[in-house]
GROMACS .gro file of C-alpha atoms in nm:
model
   93
    1MET     CA    1  -5.372   0.233   1.302
    2LEU     CA    2  -5.128   0.128   1.042
    3THR     CA    3  -5.190   0.137   0.679
    4SER     CA    4  -5.031  -0.086   0.406
    5ARG     CA    5  -4.768   0.073   0.185
    6ILE     CA    6  -4.743  -0.235  -0.043
    7HIS     CA    7  -4.854  -0.211  -0.403
    8ARG     CA    8  -5.154  -0.415  -0.510
    9ARG     CA    9  -5.110  -0.641  -0.811
   10LYS     CA   10  -5.331  -0.645  -1.110
   11PRO     CA   11  -5.574  -0.939  -1.106
   12LYS     CA   12  -5.486  -1.207  -1.363
   13GLY     CA   13  -5.697  -1.175  -1.668
   14LYS     CA   14  -5.875  -0.861  -1.553
   15PRO     CA   15  -5.814  -0.493  -1.573
   16ILE     CA   16  -5.685  -0.316  -1.263
   17ALA     CA   17  -5.945  -0.113  -1.065
   18LYS     CA   18  -5.907   0.273  -1.083
   19ALA     CA   19  -5.909   0.297  -0.706
   20THR     CA   20  -5.617   0.049  -0.697
   21THR     CA   21  -5.430   0.252  -0.965
   22ARG     CA   22  -5.476   0.569  -0.760
   23ALA     CA   23  -5.365   0.394  -0.435
   24ASN     CA   24  -5.048   0.253  -0.611
   25ALA     CA   25  -4.970   0.594  -0.749
   26ALA     CA   26  -4.983   0.761  -0.404
   27LYS     CA   27  -4.760   0.481  -0.264
   28SER     CA   28  -4.520   0.529  -0.560
   29SER     CA   29  -4.476   0.896  -0.485
   30ILE     CA   30  -4.365   0.824  -0.122
   31ARG     CA   31  -4.144   0.555  -0.247
   32ALA     CA   32  -3.978   0.778  -0.502
   33HIS     CA   33  -3.879   1.039  -0.238
   34VAL     CA   34  -3.703   0.768  -0.040
   35GLU     CA   35  -3.539   0.596  -0.337
   36HIS     CA   36  -3.396   0.929  -0.468
   37VAL     CA   37  -3.191   0.964  -0.142
   38PHE     CA   38  -3.045   0.617  -0.180
   39ALA     CA   39  -2.973   0.669  -0.552
   40HIS     CA   40  -2.793   0.990  -0.472
   41GLN     CA   41  -2.588   0.841  -0.203
   42LYS     CA   42  -2.498   0.544  -0.426
   43ASN     CA   43  -2.397   0.747  -0.727
   44ARG     CA   44  -2.244   1.051  -0.562
   45PHE     CA   45  -2.077   0.892  -0.260
   46GLY     CA   46  -2.020   0.549  -0.390
   47LEU     CA   47  -2.230   0.390  -0.118
   48PHE     CA   48  -2.159   0.028  -0.130
   49VAL     CA   49  -2.150  -0.138   0.218
   50ARG     CA   50  -1.936  -0.439   0.230
   51THR     CA   51  -1.773  -0.449   0.575
   52ILE     CA   52  -1.707  -0.701   0.839
   53GLY     CA   53  -1.917  -0.626   1.146
   54LEU     CA   54  -2.226  -0.417   1.204
   55ALA     CA   55  -2.050  -0.138   1.365
   56ARG     CA   56  -1.837  -0.052   1.058
   57ALA     CA   57  -2.139  -0.082   0.829
   58GLU     CA   58  -2.340   0.151   1.058
   59ALA     CA   59  -2.050   0.398   1.077
   60LYS     CA   60  -2.031   0.401   0.695
   61LEU     CA   61  -2.400   0.465   0.654
   62THR     CA   62  -2.396   0.726   0.934
   63LEU     CA   63  -2.113   0.920   0.756
   64CYS     CA   64  -2.279   0.890   0.415
   65ASN     CA   65  -2.614   1.022   0.565
   66LEU     CA   66  -2.437   1.308   0.730
   67ALA     CA   67  -2.259   1.400   0.405
   68TYR     CA   68  -2.592   1.390   0.213
   69ASN     CA   69  -2.758   1.606   0.483
   70PHE     CA   70  -2.474   1.861   0.459
   71ASN     CA   71  -2.508   1.866   0.081
   72ARG     CA   72  -2.883   1.926   0.112
   73LEU     CA   73  -2.825   2.203   0.372
   74ILE     CA   74  -2.583   2.381   0.138
   75PHE     CA   75  -2.825   2.340  -0.152
   76HIS     CA   76  -3.101   2.493   0.043
   77GLU     CA   77  -2.895   2.778   0.177
   78ARG     CA   78  -2.770   2.872  -0.162
   79ARG     CA   79  -3.113   2.850  -0.312
   80GLU     CA   80  -3.251   3.076  -0.043
   81SER     CA   81  -2.973   3.331  -0.072
   82MET     CA   82  -3.001   3.349  -0.451
   83GLY     CA   83  -3.377   3.381  -0.420
   84TRP     CA   84  -3.343   3.694  -0.213
   85LEU     CA   85  -3.096   3.843  -0.462
   86CYS     CA   86  -3.333   3.765  -0.755
   87LEU     CA   87  -3.615   3.938  -0.561
   88LYS     CA   88  -3.403   4.249  -0.494
   89PHE     CA   89  -3.307   4.292  -0.862
   90ALA     CA   90  -3.666   4.220  -0.978
   91LYS     CA   91  -3.793   4.506  -0.753
   92ARG     CA   92  -3.540   4.762  -0.894
   93GLY     CA   93  -3.615   4.684  -1.263
   0.00000   0.00000   0.00000
């Protein structure tokens, strides 16, 4: 019931098959969504886990994830509220 999410390599000395290219592209889109979260946390929050003990590392990651989720919530709330304002002004004009 599980499917592989690992990219397939190009065969040595042969061109890559179109089906393999499409499969790799689909896997890349999923990977990109996940990697963007980590990149944001690393750049914005300075995420660099170097602690003694798993409990401290887990706490640092949990707080970073919480801050990221709050930022996303604020972003979506502002976007939604601005969208309603734009719709109101568009109907008047």
